[in-house]
């Protein structure tokens, strides 16, 4: 299996998914196209392009040959980003960013303790001051007002 | 002509206040830092720093953002010359002779010529922008929905051809972007589309979380954990003076690069990258000693660097005059302007002359500021390169979160950024370009609206797109580009410029 065939199949599946999800939206007519008209055209185009990719992707790079040396770091960063999505407003910007930086710098990168503490405290507090206090861009404070 | 100069005077009167000059200065400084730091390109940089402009009036905000843009475009050359690492893809060609010069002890001269070339190219391109954008906007006032639909379709096809890599993959990415752009309330019927009960998705998916996710987050996902093997050559202030011979050898490449870059910059796609390739190839072809290229020829730095800067400003012509961004960076700039209540397009220049001409004047000021700042401060910028990436990437993540959250104070946007980061990472792994997706997201509402309007006007007949001369011309150009793009799939030949472009983008 090649990377082009895998991605082509994913595009076809995505196109089919949009066709299915679009069924609740009125298509309208050619004269008065409805909200489902344009997404249907696009999803059909996506299916065609995905099929073309599958058709001509036989000579592309093999899926097995893809290397993922950065995967552990990538997973950690994604987890941190997801953590920010879930907890930024609940525990506040400064605490959530402190936890994220502490995890990435201390656990993932194993930097020296003094450096981890300096950056974990300094960056969230500093950026909060810069954005929230100085530039008046409101950042979340969390349940404890911090 | 008279009115142009009167308007320019108006622009300078807007910009030349101590506050706005300070913003231009700050923007250029931050932009250069963004350009110098590996992993933070101009696109992610502008997106992340967009919230810093929220408290400012629109003119100051644009001046700050424009400063970040030019600074970031310039900053990329510093890493190319001193470390052989392009800060962004457009600096790839500068690596070849710039780094070779640095190894010979001429790093300072290479940096100086790069700054002088960027300054001249930037300033002359603003003149081009000043004279070209207003008539283009007047012409576009006569466009109807059919012409607009064809123009946008043509732009997207040209983008997919000019981006490099597989045209099928690029077109699939555009369609993906357009599909993402259909999420939210339909402008014409009020229906919620693909929002799955999330009210926050009613306004659609914003370009900032998509751009930061696809470019900023995916970059750190792909590079974090790799060993840091950076070695920096640090020039002294005395080294920054080019010799008379170096200045003479650079003069014509700078001028040729400027004209070439500006003209290529107007075309959709990776114009700023392509312009550097064309400029480098042209200089080598025209040189009496082509054997010096690759071994430290100053022309190999002067031409591409000027072309790169000229192309960045050429790209603003269609964005400001037509409201049509030609690449992801103008797309984010467009979104940034819209956050401040400014909608670029044919009416923008006519209705908001102070802001348009203020922007033009700020470009002149920005170019001077860049020249004055970057050379004396090169030693400081070099120190940023010494920050290990394992400290840098958590900081970039923090700025990405702040930048995205602050646009709408929305956690949904942070979630979209995370999802787009993962998508961008996988797309990179599978050899897809992510820039077309960003443009698709931005253009989806405009293209759908004009497409449906055109069909309504013609009683549902698609012939409307073929009956109007301007529309048929755009469609013809688009079709031609598509055929050019599909040609390698049928006749497999050796490597062409598109393969080299793909390699350059991957090497970044």
XYZ file of C-alpha atoms in Angstrom:
654
model
C 0.000 0.000 0.000
C 1.364 3.447 -0.921
C 0.809 6.762 0.848
C -1.092 8.131 -2.160
C -3.491 5.189 -2.198
C -4.122 5.505 1.550
C -4.703 9.269 1.309
C -6.821 8.851 -1.840
C -9.021 6.339 -0.003
C -9.325 8.732 2.941
C -10.435 11.514 0.574
C -13.044 9.257 -1.051
C -14.365 8.270 2.390
C -14.480 11.908 3.469
C -16.351 12.812 0.287
C -18.872 10.021 0.899
C -19.263 11.154 4.514
C -20.063 14.715 3.378
C -22.554 13.393 0.807
C -24.263 11.453 3.637
C -24.205 14.329 6.112
C -25.483 16.769 3.472
C -28.749 14.842 3.095
C -30.451 17.015 5.761
C -29.688 20.187 3.798
C -32.046 21.182 0.956
C -30.422 20.959 -2.459
C -32.691 23.592 -4.009
C -32.828 23.914 -7.772
C -30.326 25.063 -10.393
C -32.119 28.429 -10.411
C -32.157 28.749 -6.626
C -29.388 26.527 -5.269
C -30.000 25.557 -1.645
C -27.519 25.231 1.241
C -26.702 21.640 0.248
C -25.885 22.390 -3.393
C -22.314 23.646 -3.070
C -21.206 21.053 -0.446
C -22.587 18.287 -2.684
C -20.603 19.585 -5.682
C -17.466 19.822 -3.563
C -17.853 16.371 -2.035
C -18.324 14.849 -5.499
C -15.178 16.623 -6.658
C -13.324 15.308 -3.597
C -14.417 11.747 -4.418
C -13.193 12.139 -8.022
C -9.837 13.554 -6.893
C -9.466 10.797 -4.271
C -10.222 8.162 -6.923
C -7.637 9.729 -9.269
C -5.076 9.632 -6.478
C -5.797 5.938 -5.850
C -5.572 5.255 -9.599
C -2.217 6.930 -10.202
C -0.689 6.411 -6.746
C 0.788 2.946 -7.314
C 4.321 4.238 -7.681
C 4.263 6.545 -4.647
C 6.207 5.965 -1.425
C 5.251 2.817 0.485
C 3.240 3.414 3.641
C 5.547 1.115 5.604
C 8.586 3.219 4.755
C 7.186 6.270 6.582
C 9.275 6.983 9.690
C 7.679 8.456 12.814
C 10.647 9.307 15.068
C 8.914 12.422 16.401
C 5.712 10.567 17.350
C 6.210 10.584 21.176
C 6.809 14.344 21.181
C 3.975 14.919 18.719
C 1.565 12.965 20.927
C 2.658 14.931 23.998
C 2.175 18.270 22.208
C -1.235 17.214 20.912
C -2.223 16.100 24.416
C -1.144 19.500 25.768
C -3.116 21.303 23.087
C -6.166 19.172 23.886
C -5.636 19.902 27.604
C -5.674 23.633 26.823
C -8.933 23.180 24.885
C -10.593 21.437 27.816
C -9.232 23.321 30.824
C -8.149 26.790 29.730
C -11.373 28.434 30.921
C -11.929 26.122 33.890
C -8.590 26.532 35.645
C -7.461 29.747 34.004
C -4.735 30.675 31.521
C -1.847 30.974 33.954
C -2.381 27.640 35.727
C -3.155 25.624 32.585
C -0.188 27.048 30.696
C 2.030 26.465 33.743
C 0.995 22.793 33.766
C 1.587 22.453 30.003
C 5.009 24.104 30.101
C 6.000 22.147 33.222
C 5.070 18.894 31.500
C 6.791 19.659 28.184
C 9.944 21.208 29.636
C 10.293 19.073 32.757
C 8.914 15.676 31.776
C 9.389 15.522 27.997
C 12.611 17.526 27.652
C 14.069 16.900 31.145
C 15.600 20.358 31.405
C 17.274 21.522 34.607
C 14.870 22.202 37.452
C 15.720 25.897 37.816
C 15.139 26.449 34.097
C 11.849 24.540 34.139
C 10.631 26.528 37.147
C 11.736 29.854 35.653
C 10.019 29.224 32.323
C 6.940 27.550 33.816
C 6.307 30.522 36.082
C 7.740 33.301 33.950
C 6.167 32.616 30.568
C 2.500 32.258 31.651
C 2.720 35.188 34.064
C 4.651 37.337 31.605
C 2.377 36.665 28.626
C -0.713 37.151 30.824
C 0.602 40.534 31.877
C 1.481 41.435 28.271
C -1.811 40.386 26.689
C -4.388 40.787 29.447
C -3.055 43.704 31.463
C -1.056 45.695 28.920
C -2.801 45.014 25.605
C -6.273 44.501 27.155
C -6.874 41.190 25.373
C -8.930 39.241 27.949
C -7.490 35.841 28.861
C -9.405 33.296 30.981
C -8.997 33.532 34.778
C -10.616 30.282 35.889
C -12.814 29.471 38.863
C -10.343 30.854 41.426
C -10.023 34.198 39.700
C -6.383 33.449 38.809
C -0.896 60.857 -11.246
C -1.558 64.008 -9.208
C -4.268 62.304 -7.221
C -1.914 59.386 -6.506
C 0.631 61.733 -4.943
C -2.059 63.636 -3.053
C -3.281 60.319 -1.684
C 0.248 59.315 -0.788
C 0.676 62.559 1.140
C -2.545 61.658 2.966
C -1.051 58.226 3.710
C 2.171 59.700 5.075
C 0.235 62.177 7.194
C -1.562 59.169 8.732
C 1.571 57.131 9.288
C 4.151 59.695 10.285
C 3.039 60.101 13.865
C 5.328 59.029 16.717
C 2.837 56.318 17.727
C 2.546 54.763 14.270
C 6.288 54.915 13.644
C 6.731 53.092 16.964
C 4.259 50.409 15.832
C 6.108 50.031 12.548
C 9.355 49.679 14.504
C 7.887 47.126 16.916
C 6.264 45.203 14.036
C 9.524 45.006 12.083
C 11.431 43.909 15.205
C 8.926 41.206 16.135
C 8.623 40.144 12.485
C 12.381 39.751 12.125
C 12.468 37.645 15.297
C 9.617 35.531 13.927
C 11.455 35.137 10.623
C 14.713 34.249 12.315
C 13.289 31.614 14.648
C 13.056 28.229 12.988
C 9.545 26.785 13.079
C 7.765 30.130 13.189
C 7.130 31.309 9.648
C 5.459 34.588 8.698
C 2.054 32.936 8.510
C 2.060 31.425 11.988
C 3.770 34.573 13.280
C 1.103 36.948 12.006
C -1.679 34.625 13.201
C -0.194 34.257 16.674
C 0.432 37.963 17.077
C -2.916 39.102 15.684
C -4.414 39.568 19.197
C -1.721 42.095 20.061
C -3.390 44.471 17.585
C -6.909 44.216 19.021
C -6.589 47.213 21.288
C -5.277 49.428 18.469
C -7.103 51.560 15.932
C -7.302 49.944 12.450
C -4.510 52.046 10.903
C -2.037 51.306 13.701
C -3.055 47.641 13.669
C -2.364 47.349 9.934
C 0.955 49.143 10.297
C 1.986 46.724 13.063
C 0.872 43.644 11.089
C 2.517 44.870 7.899
C 5.744 45.410 9.856
C 5.566 41.837 11.157
C 5.030 40.618 7.576
C 8.034 42.398 6.021
C 10.200 41.668 9.052
C 9.401 37.956 8.889
C 10.103 37.833 5.148
C 13.442 39.539 5.708
C 14.368 37.577 8.851
C 14.363 34.272 6.969
C 17.502 35.285 5.088
C 19.548 35.642 8.318
C 19.281 31.933 9.159
C 19.918 31.015 5.510
C 23.186 32.943 5.417
C 24.465 32.179 8.909
C 23.264 28.611 9.412
C 22.266 27.256 5.996
C 18.744 26.811 7.443
C 16.055 28.735 5.576
C 13.852 30.597 8.083
C 11.088 30.134 5.526
C 10.866 28.419 2.134
C 11.519 31.594 0.135
C 15.033 31.774 1.593
C 16.124 28.397 0.250
C 18.039 29.876 -2.700
C 19.803 32.340 -0.388
C 21.260 29.362 1.507
C 23.386 28.317 -1.455
C 25.564 31.353 -2.013
C 24.784 33.146 1.261
C 26.180 30.317 3.379
C 29.111 29.848 0.995
C 29.923 33.538 1.493
C 29.626 33.104 5.271
C 32.140 30.244 5.165
C 34.541 32.541 3.331
C 34.165 35.165 6.079
C 31.770 37.379 4.057
C 28.620 36.677 6.101
C 28.309 40.361 6.971
C 28.454 41.423 3.329
C 25.857 38.803 2.389
C 23.557 40.068 5.160
C 24.117 43.676 4.126
C 23.411 43.012 0.442
C 20.349 40.996 1.442
C 19.093 43.949 3.529
C 19.887 46.543 0.845
C 18.304 44.374 -1.872
C 15.209 43.796 0.273
C 14.967 47.539 0.931
C 15.245 48.543 -2.732
C 12.898 45.760 -3.873
C 10.404 46.562 -1.125
C 10.399 50.280 -1.889
C 10.123 49.900 -5.682
C 7.395 47.275 -5.313
C 5.343 49.643 -3.186
C 5.516 52.086 -6.115
C 4.167 49.294 -8.348
C 1.464 48.455 -5.822
C 0.532 52.121 -5.521
C 0.004 52.520 -9.263
C -1.462 49.083 -10.016
C -3.951 48.464 -7.189
C -6.315 51.451 -7.706
C -6.912 50.878 -11.483
C -7.312 47.146 -10.856
C -9.913 47.907 -8.184
C -11.768 50.214 -10.605
C -11.765 47.444 -13.233
C -13.063 44.926 -10.701
C -16.024 47.180 -9.876
C -17.478 46.034 -13.217
C -17.260 42.343 -12.252
C -20.531 40.495 -11.729
C -21.028 37.211 -9.827
C -20.071 35.122 -12.889
C -16.779 36.984 -13.354
C -15.999 36.740 -9.642
C -16.719 32.988 -9.559
C -14.485 32.413 -12.598
C -11.746 34.665 -11.198
C -11.732 32.744 -7.910
C -11.825 29.356 -9.642
C -8.994 30.434 -11.923
C -7.019 31.689 -8.896
C -7.468 28.386 -7.072
C -6.408 26.302 -10.087
C -3.366 28.534 -10.691
C -2.546 28.180 -6.982
C -2.718 24.386 -7.187
C -0.412 24.435 -10.231
C 2.073 26.944 -8.851
C 2.323 25.403 -5.366
C 4.451 22.480 -6.560
C 3.935 18.779 -5.905
C 1.002 16.790 -7.282
C -1.722 18.950 -8.813
C -4.324 16.334 -7.842
C -3.234 16.537 -4.220
C -3.204 20.331 -4.318
C -6.685 20.460 -5.803
C -7.917 17.979 -3.205
C -6.535 20.289 -0.510
C -8.347 23.261 -2.047
C -11.616 21.295 -2.094
C -11.008 20.248 1.516
C -10.511 23.905 2.433
C -13.657 24.923 0.563
C -15.609 22.192 2.364
C -14.283 23.391 5.726
C -15.328 26.874 4.666
C -18.949 25.743 4.189
C -19.257 24.898 7.903
C -21.542 27.331 9.744
C -24.613 29.355 8.861
C -25.387 29.513 5.139
C -25.416 33.232 4.200
C -28.302 32.876 1.752
C -30.729 30.544 3.558
C -29.722 30.782 7.231
C -29.333 26.999 7.542
C -26.744 25.620 9.978
C -24.380 23.387 8.030
C -22.172 20.645 9.526
C -22.101 22.349 12.924
C -23.332 19.361 14.989
C -25.118 21.529 17.512
C -22.085 23.675 18.312
C -23.337 27.264 18.341
C -19.754 28.530 18.192
C -19.465 27.013 14.724
C -22.340 29.199 13.477
C -19.897 31.834 12.226
C -17.906 29.137 10.492
C -14.337 28.005 10.928
C -11.992 30.952 11.308
C -8.896 31.262 9.169
C -6.666 31.948 12.196
C -7.169 28.579 13.983
C -6.876 26.784 10.635
C -3.671 28.636 9.675
C -2.058 28.322 13.121
C -3.003 24.624 13.283
C -1.884 23.720 9.779
C 1.333 25.742 9.891
C 2.334 26.492 13.507
C 1.224 23.378 15.401
C 1.953 20.892 12.604
C 5.477 22.334 12.308
C 6.268 21.739 15.978
C 4.642 18.288 15.823
C 6.914 17.383 12.910
C 10.135 18.846 14.309
C 10.015 18.496 18.118
C 12.222 15.714 19.362
C 14.712 15.970 16.499
C 18.270 16.639 17.705
C 19.476 20.253 17.691
C 22.513 20.457 15.419
C 22.634 24.178 14.783
C 25.880 26.045 14.373
C 25.754 29.782 13.989
C 28.334 32.028 12.342
C 28.258 35.392 14.135
C 29.410 38.380 12.055
C 30.776 41.528 13.644
C 29.482 45.012 12.839
C 32.635 45.815 10.844
C 32.038 42.809 8.561
C 28.720 44.262 7.463
C 30.257 46.629 4.916
C 30.204 45.195 1.407
C 33.118 46.065 -0.872
C 32.665 48.368 -3.876
C 32.902 45.376 -6.204
C 30.221 43.501 -4.263
C 27.925 46.527 -4.469
C 28.505 46.885 -8.223
C 27.923 43.165 -8.825
C 24.668 43.312 -6.867
C 23.097 46.374 -8.484
C 21.582 44.777 -11.575
C 20.530 41.498 -9.873
C 18.639 43.611 -7.305
C 16.795 45.540 -10.026
C 16.053 42.432 -12.096
C 14.921 40.551 -8.978
C 12.607 43.417 -8.046
C 10.778 43.520 -11.383
C 10.610 39.741 -11.632
C 9.473 39.264 -8.042
C 6.746 41.900 -8.237
C 5.282 40.460 -11.437
C 5.407 36.870 -10.182
C 4.038 37.965 -6.797
C 0.705 38.943 -8.322
C 0.136 35.350 -9.493
C -1.523 32.987 -6.990
C 0.572 30.224 -5.475
C 3.981 30.054 -3.892
C 4.980 33.189 -5.799
C 7.606 34.389 -3.349
C 9.348 31.007 -3.518
C 9.078 30.687 -7.299
C 10.403 34.208 -7.807
C 13.621 33.301 -5.943
C 14.183 30.259 -8.181
C 13.600 32.229 -11.353
C 15.811 35.068 -10.166
C 18.663 32.703 -9.201
C 18.437 30.847 -12.520
C 18.354 34.120 -14.435
C 21.373 35.555 -12.618
C 23.394 32.421 -13.239
C 22.405 32.464 -16.911
C 23.331 36.145 -17.292
C 26.570 35.958 -15.313
C 29.921 36.076 -17.119
C 31.221 33.662 -14.472
C 28.421 31.183 -13.801
C 30.954 28.805 -12.202
C 31.062 31.128 -9.128
C 27.437 30.323 -8.325
C 27.158 27.905 -5.434
C 30.585 28.984 -4.200
C 29.666 32.390 -2.777
C 28.493 34.609 -5.659
C 26.947 37.807 -4.293
C 24.503 37.887 -7.224
C 23.053 34.604 -5.911
C 22.066 36.438 -2.717
C 21.106 39.825 -4.169
C 18.722 38.573 -6.883
C 16.645 36.017 -4.924
C 16.415 38.184 -1.789
C 15.139 41.158 -3.811
C 12.726 38.940 -5.741
C 11.382 37.435 -2.512
C 10.624 40.836 -0.985
C 9.163 42.252 -4.186
C 6.894 39.188 -4.532
C 5.618 39.636 -0.955
C 4.392 43.098 -1.849
C 3.170 42.100 -5.309
C 0.931 39.560 -3.545
C -0.837 42.447 -1.816
C -2.096 43.862 -5.156
C -4.933 41.353 -5.745
C -5.610 41.125 -1.998
C -6.170 44.866 -1.585
C -7.684 45.630 -5.002
C -9.919 42.593 -5.484
C -10.254 41.191 -1.970
C -8.783 37.964 -3.358
C -5.755 36.610 -1.481
C -3.271 34.735 -3.661
C -1.648 32.717 -0.918
C -2.014 31.776 2.749
C -0.123 34.813 4.078
C -2.294 37.386 2.252
C -5.286 35.266 3.331
C -4.370 35.668 7.003
C -3.657 39.366 6.464
C -7.104 39.656 4.879
C -8.656 37.936 7.902
C -6.691 40.267 10.183
C -8.014 43.323 8.325
C -11.550 41.974 8.601
C -11.145 41.574 12.373
C -10.559 45.343 12.396
C -13.695 45.993 10.328
C -11.854 46.567 7.041
C -12.960 44.577 4.012
C -10.400 44.766 1.198
C -11.881 44.728 -2.288
C -12.779 47.072 -5.127
C -14.541 49.512 -2.788
C -11.842 49.526 -0.106
C -9.532 52.026 -1.833
C -12.433 54.323 -2.724
C -14.241 54.235 0.624
C -11.313 54.057 3.055
C -8.509 55.990 1.355
C -6.840 56.972 4.635
C -6.338 53.344 5.599
C -5.275 52.155 2.122
C -2.816 54.985 1.569
C -1.722 54.725 5.212
C -0.819 51.107 4.517
C 1.101 52.091 1.379
C 2.989 54.801 3.285
C 3.644 52.371 6.144
C 5.355 50.076 3.646
C 7.803 52.822 2.707
C 8.412 53.525 6.388
C 8.653 49.785 7.180
C 11.324 49.258 4.534
C 13.440 52.099 5.942
C 12.945 50.804 9.492
C 13.983 47.296 8.432
C 17.153 48.543 6.800
C 18.070 50.683 9.802
C 17.227 48.002 12.360
C 18.375 44.752 10.920
C 21.991 45.406 10.144
C 23.022 46.947 13.490
C 20.914 44.439 15.423
C 22.026 41.346 13.559
C 24.151 40.267 16.526
C 21.079 40.258 18.770
C 18.975 38.352 16.249
C 21.744 35.774 15.943
C 21.443 35.147 19.679
C 17.830 34.039 19.185
C 19.186 31.264 17.015
C 21.043 29.908 20.013
C 17.822 29.117 21.901
C 17.484 25.303 21.822
C 14.404 24.055 19.995
C 13.345 22.037 23.070
C 12.787 25.352 24.866
C 11.412 27.065 21.810
C 8.597 24.705 20.859
C 6.695 24.828 24.198
C 6.889 28.641 23.919
C 5.548 28.522 20.350
C 2.693 26.294 21.562
C 1.858 28.840 24.269
C 1.745 31.700 21.738
C -0.358 29.597 19.363
C -2.932 28.971 22.113
C -3.023 32.646 23.146
C -3.196 33.852 19.543
C -6.051 31.565 18.591
C -8.048 31.910 21.813
C -7.862 35.685 21.881
C -9.437 36.222 18.436
C -12.944 35.197 19.602
C -12.320 34.186 23.256
C -13.385 30.747 22.087
C -12.192 27.337 23.232
C -13.792 25.844 20.126
C -11.167 27.734 18.120
C -8.414 26.192 20.278
C -9.985 22.777 19.589
C -10.069 23.512 15.838
C -6.410 24.549 16.022
C -5.537 21.229 17.708
C -7.478 19.220 15.118
C -5.894 21.204 12.268
C -2.456 20.673 13.817
C -2.970 16.907 13.737
C -4.399 17.107 10.200
C -1.489 19.260 9.027
C 1.022 16.848 10.571
C -0.549 13.865 8.788
C -0.828 15.808 5.535
C 2.892 16.645 5.674
C 3.679 12.976 6.253
C 1.586 12.031 3.229
C 3.195 14.677 0.989
C 0.298 17.133 0.808
C 0.643 20.912 0.747
C -1.399 22.679 3.412
C -1.370 26.213 1.956
C -4.235 25.543 -0.526
C -6.480 24.431 2.360
C -6.077 27.770 4.145
C -6.955 29.645 0.982
C -9.950 27.381 0.397
C -11.303 28.187 3.873
C -11.003 31.938 3.225
C -12.493 31.895 -0.256
C -15.317 29.380 0.331
C -17.989 31.899 1.426
C -17.152 34.339 -1.413
C -16.998 31.693 -4.117
C -20.216 29.963 -2.982
C -22.103 33.251 -2.735
C -21.066 34.477 -6.191
C -21.611 31.022 -7.730
C -25.176 30.775 -6.405
C -25.882 34.394 -7.353
C -24.634 33.753 -10.898
C -26.865 30.690 -11.219
C -29.856 32.633 -9.877
C -29.188 35.414 -12.415
C -29.039 33.000 -15.328
C -32.108 30.944 -14.371
C -29.888 28.030 -13.480
C -27.866 28.026 -16.689
C -24.158 27.280 -16.358
C -23.714 28.965 -19.747
C -23.492 32.316 -17.922
C -19.855 31.502 -17.119
C -19.102 31.045 -20.820
C -21.104 33.965 -22.174
C -19.120 36.744 -20.533
C -15.702 37.532 -22.011
C -13.903 38.210 -18.708
C -15.359 35.079 -17.140
C -14.438 32.884 -20.096
C -10.883 34.288 -20.101
C -10.410 33.387 -16.433
C -11.834 29.909 -16.997
C -9.574 29.457 -20.054
C -6.471 30.359 -18.029
C -7.572 27.991 -15.261
C -8.133 25.150 -17.730
C -4.749 25.739 -19.331
C -3.025 25.583 -15.955
C -4.894 22.404 -15.070
C -3.733 20.784 -18.324
C -0.148 21.886 -17.646
C -0.415 20.386 -14.170
C -1.787 17.095 -15.460
C 0.840 16.802 -18.214
C 3.503 15.103 -16.039
C 0.973 12.430 -15.069
C 0.629 11.437 -18.723
C 4.147 12.080 -20.065
C 6.610 11.302 -17.311
C 9.764 13.302 -18.030
C 12.703 14.535 -15.935
C 12.396 16.978 -13.063
C 10.941 20.406 -13.844
C 10.693 23.622 -11.791
C 7.676 22.297 -9.889
C 9.731 19.363 -8.572
C 12.452 21.763 -7.471
C 9.811 23.904 -5.747
C 8.500 20.866 -3.887
C 12.039 19.989 -2.797
C 12.595 23.535 -1.532
C 9.388 23.471 0.475
C 10.319 20.117 1.988
C 13.834 21.218 2.842
C 12.437 24.104 4.900
